[in-house]
Amino acid sequence: MNILFIMYDQLRFDYLGCAGHPHLQTPNFDRVAAMGVRFTNAYVQSPICGASRMSFYTGRYVSSHGAAFNGFPLRVGEITLADHLRAAGMDCWLIGKTHMRADARGMARLGLAPDSVIGARQAECGFDVWVRDDGLWAQGPDGFYDPGRSPYNEYLKAQGYPGENPWADFANAGVDEDGDIASGWMFRNADKPANIREEHSETPWLTSRTLDFIAAQTGPWCAHVSYIKPHWPYIVPAPYHAMYGPGHVPPATRHPAEREDPHPVYGAWMANRVAQAFQRDEVREKVIPAYMGLIRQCDDQLGRILDHLEATGQMADTMIVLTSDHGDYLGDHWLGEKELFHDPSVKIPMIVYDPRPEADATRGTTCDALVESIDLAPTFVEAAGGTVADHILEGRSLLPWLRGETPDWRACAISEFDYSPTGQAVKLGLDPKDCRLFMVFDGRWKLMHAEGGFRPMLFDLATDPEEFHDLAKGDAHAAEIDRLYGLLADWGRRAAQRVTVSDAEIRAARGKSLRKGILPFLYDGSEVPDDLTAAYRGPARPRPDGD
Amino acid sequence: MNILFIMYDQLRFDYLGCAGHPHLQTPNFDRVAAMGVRFTNAYVQSPICGASRMSFYTGRYVSSHGAAFNGFPLRVGEITLADHLRAAGMDCWLIGKTHMRADARGMARLGLAPDSVIGARQAECGFDVWVRDDGLWAQGPDGFYDPGRSPYNEYLKAQGYPGENPWADFANAGVDEDGDIASGWMFRNADKPANIREEHSETPWLTSRTLDFIAAQTGPWCAHVSYIKPHWPYIVPAPYHAMYGPGHVPPATRHPAEREDPHPVYGAWMANRVAQAFQRDEVREKVIPAYMGLIRQCDDQLGRILDHLEATGQMADTMIVLTSDHGDYLGDHWLGEKELFHDPSVKIPMIVYDPRPEADATRGTTCDALVESIDLAPTFVEAAGGTVADHILEGRSLLPWLRGETPDWRACAISEFDYSPTGQAVKLGLDPKDCRLFMVFDGRWKLMHAEGGFRPMLFDLATDPEEFHDLAKGDAHAAEIDRLYGLLADWGRRAAQRVTVSDAEIRAARGKSLRKGILPFLYDGSEVPDDLTAAYRGPARPRPDGD
């Protein structure tokens, strides 16, 4: 079997037709959902690209792998999904974005050459690279945000697009009435068509690279196809720029009560620049139709892949997963972007199609189990026929759910966010180690703990599914808060770093030291069988020193 | 300055003259205490050799480095004291025992050759090896406990001692009345003299290797001199075997109340073989005098080193630390060996001599600050003139205490024990991940938490310094228990794995993405200075596709 692990960047859980969006049509996402299971309570381990992806790729919580923010390198030697799959006999390839930053100092300390196979995999989060392009070719007075090379920019230049950065000048910009560049970085331009032929834009380009990859494969493969879209800059080529308009923009999910005595961290986020922008209706009315157009384009390109798999008979032996690294507030809760723990930010789409007969029982159904993004890695290892190294992988295989079983499951989902490099950290005057947030969600109650001496936040999604009313403002819910803190404390004691010895090896080692002569409890030797003490008996031989 | 980091194995905190032992004289330990500071509340991160040492050597808690039991390999790439010291320009050498097991699978995965400099340091916990001998040459039907080579056995053979394992047959055995080997593994032989000339025994041998090392040095050095003694087998050569007798054995620190409805884990330990043995008076009366003799021999050998440092003028530029990896119950609390969290097991001697004038103010004093074994690594880095990497090292430098300052300090000491490979785990029928104990000690109250659904244990050392009365048996101390669990929960959320980015690097990175063109909050660009958007402005150029 093959595994097609498709990730979209910043795709909200509820911006899909099959998830009930009132205006957005996504027939191809819906097509996979009809063949598989749509998990309706799937959460990321961190609502920010880099940290979230490192959890997808390691199957471990952010506090376990340590790469807690964009650009924080994943420590050398951390074992990834690709390592686990290769051990199970399946190659694991990257097509698109990872947001991985190599641990260059760690690699140098261990003498790993970046151009060796081992070094290259260490630098690429374990993947073999078909094509890597992180899709953010932002440029400023201090140069490019991404120090790497951009195969996509190279592609555009090969198509004849002029300039140093056609990603910015064409794929992510329109043209204004004066004939000037209308940058997609500016929300007022979000309703303009990107100045690029649709088939040259990012999503079709990566789809074509994916079809190239599939055509070149022989043995079983796992491909992580990782699109940058619908991530900002919010601008999309024709015809997608005109498919949706202000009339298709849902009202913002926000409430005046949220601005009354807000938690200081939440308050700092509501005051940041992107939040201020998305609090303006004209921003939502410009941006959200573009965001919907980008998703619709992703859906059409997904259709290209699905059609190819069907036409080549590979749909019957290819597992397909559709997910995202986090959501997008889009003005909900008075916020833009992601990073905090309201559902629009931390909850993700998660659709899993398993072609095998064992999964027939659940096709076209939904599952509301509390799923974490770290569950995919063990799911893939089990699907590949490997043994899940549960002393390393902290997630749990989803295959039982696909078979219609109801396994014992986790009591809560955990998510984390380290905002130490952000302006909010500066505004709050916090040391880096105090800039850490934790979410504990048990399926009904959602607690946010903030380091640095702040009170928590608490929402009851049974009575307040829109998460408007922070119940931690008063004392009425101390018991629930204590209970959720208890779940967080249990999680904090997990054995996450005992990665060099498996549980099976520990069981096998029990009692072995006796048979290797470790007997620090004998009075006269009668306590154990003679063979255990044989090496310590016999006639004393003379000492060479003659004493 | 040089650093002489001397560790004794299984040396109790209270078996020193300067610690008030009524019968044991340790003039050379006392001599260092008179020159420096004796820390009277020093605790190990785990009361078992391997895990405790990995915390000393990494400056990190057991749950952070993951090597939680003897023989659990330290994961490849884990940064050690030696790495930190080399970065500060100081070599770091091993002379004796570490109990390090190399992460062979991890090294193979990263292509590290064990015989390369990098590979050898990875395999030896970062140290350069002057001589390594872990000192446990136990032998049984399944062969040697330690798969490595024994330089000490090679030394004995070179002295003419016969047989495959003179460590067992001579250094750790006497001769009985029939002329047979009287193994030191059997407590009834503990009062016999070891069948070896004293200067050939283990402690003098390692001391001579240490003097060889010191004589060969030029630049600044750190030497970890790590003795196996007074660790079992409990037998010592003449004249030390006869220096102490039953009359010098303190009464066992134990109370009938401890056996009434004991915590199930404690109960399992009281029922194990070594506990049963030490519950017999004849065992204590045989073993403890031998244990005292072994310590007295360690003290005389310490004198050789101190005399050499003084004779060569190096006492003025050599920091000296005397400590141990854990204690020894010796029948206290109805137990033998170590592993649990009563003071005889988890509390260690910690004597630090700093030759520099800044430390003159505290010479000959004691300090009751809550010290953890992980504090030594940052102490050494600071003493070597390095910058303490506090995003990796979890301990805190002790130098402020030596200067007579009173820094802000930790609220509690944490210790852990993973007993998953033990017979107690089998007896209690637990999965490996549930076989984990945690100690939280705030200087007065000591809590033991046990995974696996057990109740905690609680002792109040202010009213019960001997730790006889488990206050968690009733409900009277729920508030203290909650408070201590809160401290454990705070510790559980520490950022232990963000080892690739320092706090200083995070502070320096704040706001940098703006100047690299990441501007996902602009409506029209007026929100930021023109230079930040310059790359996104200018006349639109024609598209090559002519649309």
PDB file of N, CA, C and O in Angstrom, chain A residues 451-483:
ATOM      1  N   GLU A 451       1.979  30.140  31.282  1.00  0.00           N
ATOM      2  CA  GLU A 451       3.088  30.343  32.218  1.00  0.00           C
ATOM      3  C   GLU A 451       3.230  31.840  32.498  1.00  0.00           C
ATOM      4  O   GLU A 451       2.659  32.673  31.784  1.00  0.00           O
ATOM      5  N   GLY A 452       3.984  32.174  33.535  1.00  0.00           N
ATOM      6  CA  GLY A 452       4.248  33.584  33.814  1.00  0.00           C
ATOM      7  C   GLY A 452       3.332  34.167  34.884  1.00  0.00           C
ATOM      8  O   GLY A 452       3.291  35.381  35.072  1.00  0.00           O
ATOM      9  N   GLY A 453       2.564  33.313  35.559  1.00  0.00           N
ATOM     10  CA  GLY A 453       1.773  33.785  36.701  1.00  0.00           C
ATOM     11  C   GLY A 453       0.385  34.268  36.348  1.00  0.00           C
ATOM     12  O   GLY A 453      -0.278  34.901  37.176  1.00  0.00           O
ATOM     13  N   PHE A 454      -0.082  33.986  35.142  1.00  0.00           N
ATOM     14  CA  PHE A 454      -1.431  34.421  34.757  1.00  0.00           C
ATOM     15  C   PHE A 454      -2.484  33.420  35.229  1.00  0.00           C
ATOM     16  O   PHE A 454      -2.189  32.248  35.454  1.00  0.00           O
ATOM     17  N   ARG A 455      -3.723  33.888  35.316  1.00  0.00           N
ATOM     18  CA  ARG A 455      -4.843  32.982  35.565  1.00  0.00           C
ATOM     19  C   ARG A 455      -5.075  32.169  34.293  1.00  0.00           C
ATOM     20  O   ARG A 455      -4.602  32.531  33.215  1.00  0.00           O
ATOM     21  N   PRO A 456      -5.806  31.053  34.391  1.00  0.00           N
ATOM     22  CA  PRO A 456      -6.117  30.296  33.170  1.00  0.00           C
ATOM     23  C   PRO A 456      -7.322  30.898  32.439  1.00  0.00           C
ATOM     24  O   PRO A 456      -7.910  31.895  32.893  1.00  0.00           O
ATOM     25  N   MET A 457      -7.653  30.308  31.290  1.00  0.00           N
ATOM     26  CA  MET A 457      -8.935  30.554  30.620  1.00  0.00           C
ATOM     27  C   MET A 457      -9.686  29.228  30.598  1.00  0.00           C
ATOM     28  O   MET A 457      -9.069  28.165  30.567  1.00  0.00           O
ATOM     29  N   LEU A 458     -11.017  29.290  30.623  1.00  0.00           N
ATOM     30  CA  LEU A 458     -11.831  28.074  30.603  1.00  0.00           C
ATOM     31  C   LEU A 458     -13.077  28.291  29.759  1.00  0.00           C
ATOM     32  O   LEU A 458     -13.757  29.319  29.900  1.00  0.00           O
ATOM     33  N   PHE A 459     -13.357  27.345  28.883  1.00  0.00           N
ATOM     34  CA  PHE A 459     -14.589  27.377  28.086  1.00  0.00           C
ATOM     35  C   PHE A 459     -15.320  26.049  28.217  1.00  0.00           C
ATOM     36  O   PHE A 459     -14.677  24.993  28.280  1.00  0.00           O
ATOM     37  N   ASP A 460     -16.636  26.128  28.257  1.00  0.00           N
ATOM     38  CA  ASP A 460     -17.485  24.935  28.266  1.00  0.00           C
ATOM     39  C   ASP A 460     -18.146  24.840  26.890  1.00  0.00           C
ATOM     40  O   ASP A 460     -19.128  25.543  26.607  1.00  0.00           O
ATOM     41  N   LEU A 461     -17.631  23.978  26.042  1.00  0.00           N
ATOM     42  CA  LEU A 461     -18.144  23.927  24.671  1.00  0.00           C
ATOM     43  C   LEU A 461     -19.523  23.285  24.581  1.00  0.00           C
ATOM     44  O   LEU A 461     -20.177  23.371  23.539  1.00  0.00           O
ATOM     45  N   ALA A 462     -19.985  22.671  25.680  1.00  0.00           N
ATOM     46  CA  ALA A 462     -21.344  22.116  25.669  1.00  0.00           C
ATOM     47  C   ALA A 462     -22.378  23.243  25.741  1.00  0.00           C
ATOM     48  O   ALA A 462     -23.390  23.205  25.050  1.00  0.00           O
ATOM     49  N   THR A 463     -22.096  24.222  26.571  1.00  0.00           N
ATOM     50  CA  THR A 463     -23.063  25.328  26.731  1.00  0.00           C
ATOM     51  C   THR A 463     -22.635  26.561  25.936  1.00  0.00           C
ATOM     52  O   THR A 463     -23.432  27.469  25.736  1.00  0.00           O
ATOM     53  N   ASP A 464     -21.403  26.590  25.499  1.00  0.00           N
ATOM     54  CA  ASP A 464     -20.857  27.776  24.814  1.00  0.00           C
ATOM     55  C   ASP A 464     -19.963  27.303  23.669  1.00  0.00           C
ATOM     56  O   ASP A 464     -18.754  27.527  23.678  1.00  0.00           O
ATOM     57  N   PRO A 465     -20.548  26.638  22.664  1.00  0.00           N
ATOM     58  CA  PRO A 465     -19.725  26.044  21.606  1.00  0.00           C
ATOM     59  C   PRO A 465     -18.910  27.077  20.836  1.00  0.00           C
ATOM     60  O   PRO A 465     -17.884  26.736  20.233  1.00  0.00           O
ATOM     61  N   GLU A 466     -19.312  28.326  20.910  1.00  0.00           N
ATOM     62  CA  GLU A 466     -18.553  29.353  20.188  1.00  0.00           C
ATOM     63  C   GLU A 466     -17.407  29.926  21.019  1.00  0.00           C
ATOM     64  O   GLU A 466     -16.671  30.784  20.549  1.00  0.00           O
ATOM     65  N   GLU A 467     -17.244  29.444  22.271  1.00  0.00           N
ATOM     66  CA  GLU A 467     -16.111  29.845  23.114  1.00  0.00           C
ATOM     67  C   GLU A 467     -16.060  31.359  23.337  1.00  0.00           C
ATOM     68  O   GLU A 467     -15.021  31.986  23.181  1.00  0.00           O
ATOM     69  N   PHE A 468     -17.211  31.907  23.711  1.00  0.00           N
ATOM     70  CA  PHE A 468     -17.285  33.348  23.977  1.00  0.00           C
ATOM     71  C   PHE A 468     -17.021  33.685  25.445  1.00  0.00           C
ATOM     72  O   PHE A 468     -16.522  34.753  25.754  1.00  0.00           O
ATOM     73  N   HIS A 469     -17.405  32.767  26.340  1.00  0.00           N
ATOM     74  CA  HIS A 469     -17.485  33.122  27.759  1.00  0.00           C
ATOM     75  C   HIS A 469     -16.396  32.415  28.563  1.00  0.00           C
ATOM     76  O   HIS A 469     -16.472  31.208  28.800  1.00  0.00           O
ATOM     77  N   ASP A 470     -15.407  33.186  28.975  1.00  0.00           N
ATOM     78  CA  ASP A 470     -14.266  32.663  29.728  1.00  0.00           C
ATOM     79  C   ASP A 470     -14.693  32.437  31.174  1.00  0.00           C
ATOM     80  O   ASP A 470     -14.798  33.381  31.958  1.00  0.00           O
ATOM     81  N   LEU A 471     -14.940  31.180  31.523  1.00  0.00           N
ATOM     82  CA  LEU A 471     -15.477  30.836  32.843  1.00  0.00           C
ATOM     83  C   LEU A 471     -14.427  30.895  33.940  1.00  0.00           C
ATOM     84  O   LEU A 471     -14.739  30.697  35.112  1.00  0.00           O
ATOM     85  N   ALA A 472     -13.173  31.165  33.575  1.00  0.00           N
ATOM     86  CA  ALA A 472     -12.121  31.284  34.601  1.00  0.00           C
ATOM     87  C   ALA A 472     -12.049  32.700  35.160  1.00  0.00           C
ATOM     88  O   ALA A 472     -11.269  32.965  36.064  1.00  0.00           O
ATOM     89  N   LYS A 473     -12.893  33.605  34.638  1.00  0.00           N
ATOM     90  CA  LYS A 473     -12.896  34.967  35.185  1.00  0.00           C
ATOM     91  C   LYS A 473     -13.411  34.954  36.624  1.00  0.00           C
ATOM     92  O   LYS A 473     -12.993  35.757  37.442  1.00  0.00           O
ATOM     93  N   GLY A 474     -14.330  34.076  36.939  1.00  0.00           N
ATOM     94  CA  GLY A 474     -14.857  33.990  38.307  1.00  0.00           C
ATOM     95  C   GLY A 474     -14.330  32.744  39.002  1.00  0.00           C
ATOM     96  O   GLY A 474     -13.426  32.077  38.512  1.00  0.00           O
ATOM     97  N   ASP A 475     -14.924  32.440  40.137  1.00  0.00           N
ATOM     98  CA  ASP A 475     -14.481  31.267  40.912  1.00  0.00           C
ATOM     99  C   ASP A 475     -15.449  30.100  40.789  1.00  0.00           C
ATOM    100  O   ASP A 475     -15.275  29.067  41.437  1.00  0.00           O
ATOM    101  N   ALA A 476     -16.463  30.255  39.937  1.00  0.00           N
ATOM    102  CA  ALA A 476     -17.542  29.261  39.937  1.00  0.00           C
ATOM    103  C   ALA A 476     -17.092  27.898  39.432  1.00  0.00           C
ATOM    104  O   ALA A 476     -17.739  26.889  39.717  1.00  0.00           O
ATOM    105  N   HIS A 477     -16.007  27.832  38.701  1.00  0.00           N
ATOM    106  CA  HIS A 477     -15.630  26.558  38.073  1.00  0.00           C
ATOM    107  C   HIS A 477     -14.274  26.048  38.552  1.00  0.00           C
ATOM    108  O   HIS A 477     -13.544  25.396  37.794  1.00  0.00           O
ATOM    109  N   ALA A 478     -13.950  26.325  39.813  1.00  0.00           N
ATOM    110  CA  ALA A 478     -12.647  25.919  40.356  1.00  0.00           C
ATOM    111  C   ALA A 478     -12.447  24.408  40.248  1.00  0.00           C
ATOM    112  O   ALA A 478     -11.343  23.932  39.952  1.00  0.00           O
ATOM    113  N   ALA A 479     -13.519  23.650  40.431  1.00  0.00           N
ATOM    114  CA  ALA A 479     -13.378  22.187  40.402  1.00  0.00           C
ATOM    115  C   ALA A 479     -12.994  21.701  38.997  1.00  0.00           C
ATOM    116  O   ALA A 479     -12.094  20.879  38.846  1.00  0.00           O
ATOM    117  N   GLU A 480     -13.669  22.238  37.977  1.00  0.00           N
ATOM    118  CA  GLU A 480     -13.322  21.847  36.605  1.00  0.00           C
ATOM    119  C   GLU A 480     -11.886  22.254  36.275  1.00  0.00           C
ATOM    120  O   GLU A 480     -11.137  21.511  35.643  1.00  0.00           O
ATOM    121  N   ILE A 481     -11.523  23.448  36.734  1.00  0.00           N
ATOM    122  CA  ILE A 481     -10.163  23.935  36.470  1.00  0.00           C
ATOM    123  C   ILE A 481      -9.145  23.007  37.121  1.00  0.00           C
ATOM    124  O   ILE A 481      -8.170  22.598  36.489  1.00  0.00           O
ATOM    125  N   ASP A 482      -9.402  22.628  38.379  1.00  0.00           N
ATOM    126  CA  ASP A 482      -8.485  21.706  39.055  1.00  0.00           C
ATOM    127  C   ASP A 482      -8.400  20.379  38.318  1.00  0.00           C
ATOM    128  O   ASP A 482      -7.320  19.815  38.152  1.00  0.00           O
ATOM    129  N   ARG A 483      -9.540  19.885  37.866  1.00  0.00           N
ATOM    130  CA  ARG A 483      -9.555  18.595  37.172  1.00  0.00           C
ATOM    131  C   ARG A 483      -8.716  18.667  35.884  1.00  0.00           C
ATOM    132  O   ARG A 483      -7.903  17.778  35.600  1.00  0.00           O
TER     133      ARG A 483
END
